[in-house]
Amino acid sequence: MLTALKGNILEALSPDILGVHPNSYLVLEDGRVAGIHTVLPKSMGEAAVTDFGGALILQSFADMHLHGPQYEITGTGMDKPLLQWLEAYAFPTEAKYADADYARKQYRILAHDLIQNGTTRVAMFSSLHTDATLILMEELEKAGVTGYVGKVNMDRNAPPYLCETTEESEKETLRWLEACKRFTLVKPILTPRFAPSCSDRLLSFLGKLKAERNLPVQSHLSENTGEIALVAQLFPDCPQYWEVYDKYGLFDRNTLMAHCVHSDARERTAMRMRDVHPVHCASSNNSLMSGISPVAQMLREEQAVCLGSDVSGGTTLSMLRTMANSISSSKDRGSMMQDQSQAISIEQAYYMATGAGQRFLGHGVGFAEGEPLHAVVLDDTGLPKLPNITFRERLLRAVYRLDDRHIRAVYSEGLRRL
Amino acid sequence: MLTALKGNILEALSPDILGVHPNSYLVLEDGRVAGIHTVLPKSMGEAAVTDFGGALILQSFADMHLHGPQYEITGTGMDKPLLQWLEAYAFPTEAKYADADYARKQYRILAHDLIQNGTTRVAMFSSLHTDATLILMEELEKAGVTGYVGKVNMDRNAPPYLCETTEESEKETLRWLEACKRFTLVKPILTPRFAPSCSDRLLSFLGKLKAERNLPVQSHLSENTGEIALVAQLFPDCPQYWEVYDKYGLFDRNTLMAHCVHSDARERTAMRMRDVHPVHCASSNNSLMSGISPVAQMLREEQAVCLGSDVSGGTTLSMLRTMANSISSSKDRGSMMQDQSQAISIEQAYYMATGAGQRFLGHGVGFAEGEPLHAVVLDDTGLPKLPNITFRERLLRAVYRLDDRHIRAVYSEGLRRL
């Protein structure tokens, strides 16, 4: 069946190239992208057109780092640095997800709010609870959110009420992976919480599992100076933080590393050589005063940087606001260093919020032909009509001034979900 | 007539003290604050109560620096530093306000949007056009926005299409002041745009006028390094920027100075000694990469810092978001300097966004008894119910997560305006 969306279509083709198709048709065949045309070709004349007028048709958002069970406390507890913040706020909240009914209720809200905000792709941390993790995956899939979810592994340096033995962690990980087979849109990703909360034996187990089953991995890297010092103390044989993951085979092209605020040239080179995907979390880095990531520099180095809301270190689930925050923090970094080249562009923010995540998930960039549609229709027509405004300026303005109430439609896997 | 608002009343009593009145009555007599009570006293038993349930009753916002005619371009043109930004975007937009009909249409939107966002007090720059300035004042007064508006003076270093002769500037200022007599809620404030755009003769004229008529003044100070260099070149007899204003009697307790990003200890001391009010404009300082103001330091020095959205160098008219931006930028400054003491608190942000402006406008702090009510009711009851959350945390969360759609009521001068 042929259908088409009509509007101003903007594609993030690379960190520097915005593809602009004013007043065009995004044609779909059975929900898969069949091309973008300024005039409907004769062969597609029978397509049922949904006309969004002057609105912007964007790729929907890929939030490549967030913690599902922390969503409920978003916007609170921003007065401590990372390690103290985990103890005071994150861990007690995650512990509540031992209760499956509670998890169901909360994760249904999260899944709804993700779609509401135009996020159709995620790489998400659950808690260590296997059952709650499966519930999270179910609720995401039901709502139309695709991507990866990971049961968290943590067998040390965690409070007694939120810690597994190594054996439990291994056994539960296998049980979880088995149960994941029923999902089609949401896939499992191995999730050692971060180096300090995993024993060598657990990391070794996860590394072997990754290799055997070709699984992706997500974790944290060089977020905060206190955390980095702790890693150095716990893994004295690893000169740098990344080498802990690398040692156990958890550091390659199938790996997401959140934060990388303090990654120096050597660590960044290691990431680039192994095609590891850093995930930039501007809001959380700001809230917990972890530092400002050198994201412009990383893009110049051709790192495959994605964006993450990092709820609830981050203060918002909205990827529009996450883009704005990533631009703002890069400008703050530039101001403090008196170096304009630290500022990122709207093209870069949009690509990091969409295309970079798509690629990690195995998809093409932009609205790639043959792939199921993931799109968000953002209606900026209520904002002032400025005579000479370009589409890149309209996108920047939309990112700063609009929110979920201006999202008129969300498509995921070819289906309209909002 | 006795009336009362019921809810959780939060008062900014000083930059460090949040007054908290859970589930209390804010009692009004003919729209003026008559007290806050946990139980209605018998003598007030007949008050008609508007019950806002669990919502937060806050002081409404005082936006102490913004440019009315620039509102329409908010969120665009953020790719240039100040002086180039003025030439490319601000000046051409302001020039449109030579047309009174155009001004009427645009300023009606601005006045509506201010109330919609809970801003009932302003110190605003108009353009140099006298008639459009009067229209702006009319529209604000009609909508219930109070405070100060200034016809801009600029007789040099401005494009030919947006420049007055000194004679015109003097004559039009007098005509404008005469016409302002009809306003009751919106008062005139002398507004030399900034030192570079005013000749010595014009500054001298404005200084005399200020002294004769006891008028307040607003201008810009030490926003950007290029601007500071230009001032040094134009006023070689003044060792520092502030001394230009001081020389002409435009630098005292009746003066607002926007930005002060690069004000060093000497300039800050001069401000404090003269009780000049700096206006912190975090969003604009970020967007134009002017720098990050040392606002925590200024508060420690007991400067009377106000907040300004600085539309359209700033990207938002919302003072909720302006508070969030002021906290975020202070944390970015702290991260870059590795100095936690650069971060400001929610108490400080709320006071700067309300009480500091109230004081400049001649009012008491908090919900001062005997004064007409200025309040905003912010409904955060849709956010997760967290068992041990404090009111200061609820306020911080609200600032980060809520927007104008959560503003259930706005009171200005004792009248409900939304």
mmCIF file of N, CA and C in Angstrom, chain B residues 46 88 110 131 141 221 277 280 329 351 374 384 391 403 407:
data_model
loop_
_atom_site.group_PDB
_atom_site.id
_atom_site.type_symbol
_atom_site.label_atom_id
_atom_site.label_comp_id
_atom_site.label_asym_id
_atom_site.label_seq_id
_atom_site.Cartn_x
_atom_site.Cartn_y
_atom_site.Cartn_z
ATOM 1 N N GLU B 46 -15.285 35.390 56.064
ATOM 2 C CA GLU B 46 -16.166 35.568 54.897
ATOM 3 C C GLU B 46 -15.419 35.689 53.573
ATOM 4 N N ALA B 88 23.194 42.490 11.997
ATOM 5 C CA ALA B 88 22.572 41.502 11.104
ATOM 6 C C ALA B 88 21.115 41.231 11.438
ATOM 7 N N LEU B 110 3.099 40.100 22.207
ATOM 8 C CA LEU B 110 4.100 40.078 23.283
ATOM 9 C C LEU B 110 3.442 40.204 24.660
ATOM 10 N N ASP B 131 6.299 56.626 18.908
ATOM 11 C CA ASP B 131 4.909 56.185 18.809
ATOM 12 C C ASP B 131 4.782 54.696 19.117
ATOM 13 N N GLU B 141 -0.033 47.617 29.489
ATOM 14 C CA GLU B 141 -0.956 48.037 30.540
ATOM 15 C C GLU B 141 -2.311 47.359 30.385
ATOM 16 N N LEU B 221 25.960 46.815 30.094
ATOM 17 C CA LEU B 221 27.305 47.008 30.634
ATOM 18 C C LEU B 221 28.141 45.735 30.495
ATOM 19 N N HIS B 277 21.683 47.995 39.997
ATOM 20 C CA HIS B 277 21.156 46.631 39.873
ATOM 21 C C HIS B 277 21.665 45.966 38.596
ATOM 22 N N HIS B 280 21.124 39.788 35.193
ATOM 23 C CA HIS B 280 21.788 38.597 34.667
ATOM 24 C C HIS B 280 20.955 38.023 33.517
ATOM 25 N N SER B 329 23.837 27.576 33.521
ATOM 26 C CA SER B 329 25.059 28.271 33.105
ATOM 27 C C SER B 329 25.993 28.452 34.292
ATOM 28 N N TYR B 351 14.667 34.128 43.705
ATOM 29 C CA TYR B 351 14.730 35.505 44.193
ATOM 30 C C TYR B 351 15.113 36.474 43.069
ATOM 31 N N HIS B 374 0.779 40.167 43.105
ATOM 32 C CA HIS B 374 1.385 39.687 41.857
ATOM 33 C C HIS B 374 1.752 38.230 42.108
ATOM 34 N N PRO B 384 5.297 13.259 39.228
ATOM 35 C CA PRO B 384 5.238 12.150 40.187
ATOM 36 C C PRO B 384 5.183 12.618 41.645
ATOM 37 N N PHE B 391 9.695 21.317 49.496
ATOM 38 C CA PHE B 391 9.162 22.349 48.617
ATOM 39 C C PHE B 391 10.246 22.988 47.754
ATOM 40 N N ASP B 403 6.078 24.306 32.107
ATOM 41 C CA ASP B 403 6.073 25.460 31.209
ATOM 42 C C ASP B 403 4.731 26.169 31.298
ATOM 43 N N ILE B 407 0.754 26.800 34.101
ATOM 44 C CA ILE B 407 0.410 28.015 34.845
ATOM 45 C C ILE B 407 -1.112 28.141 34.855
#
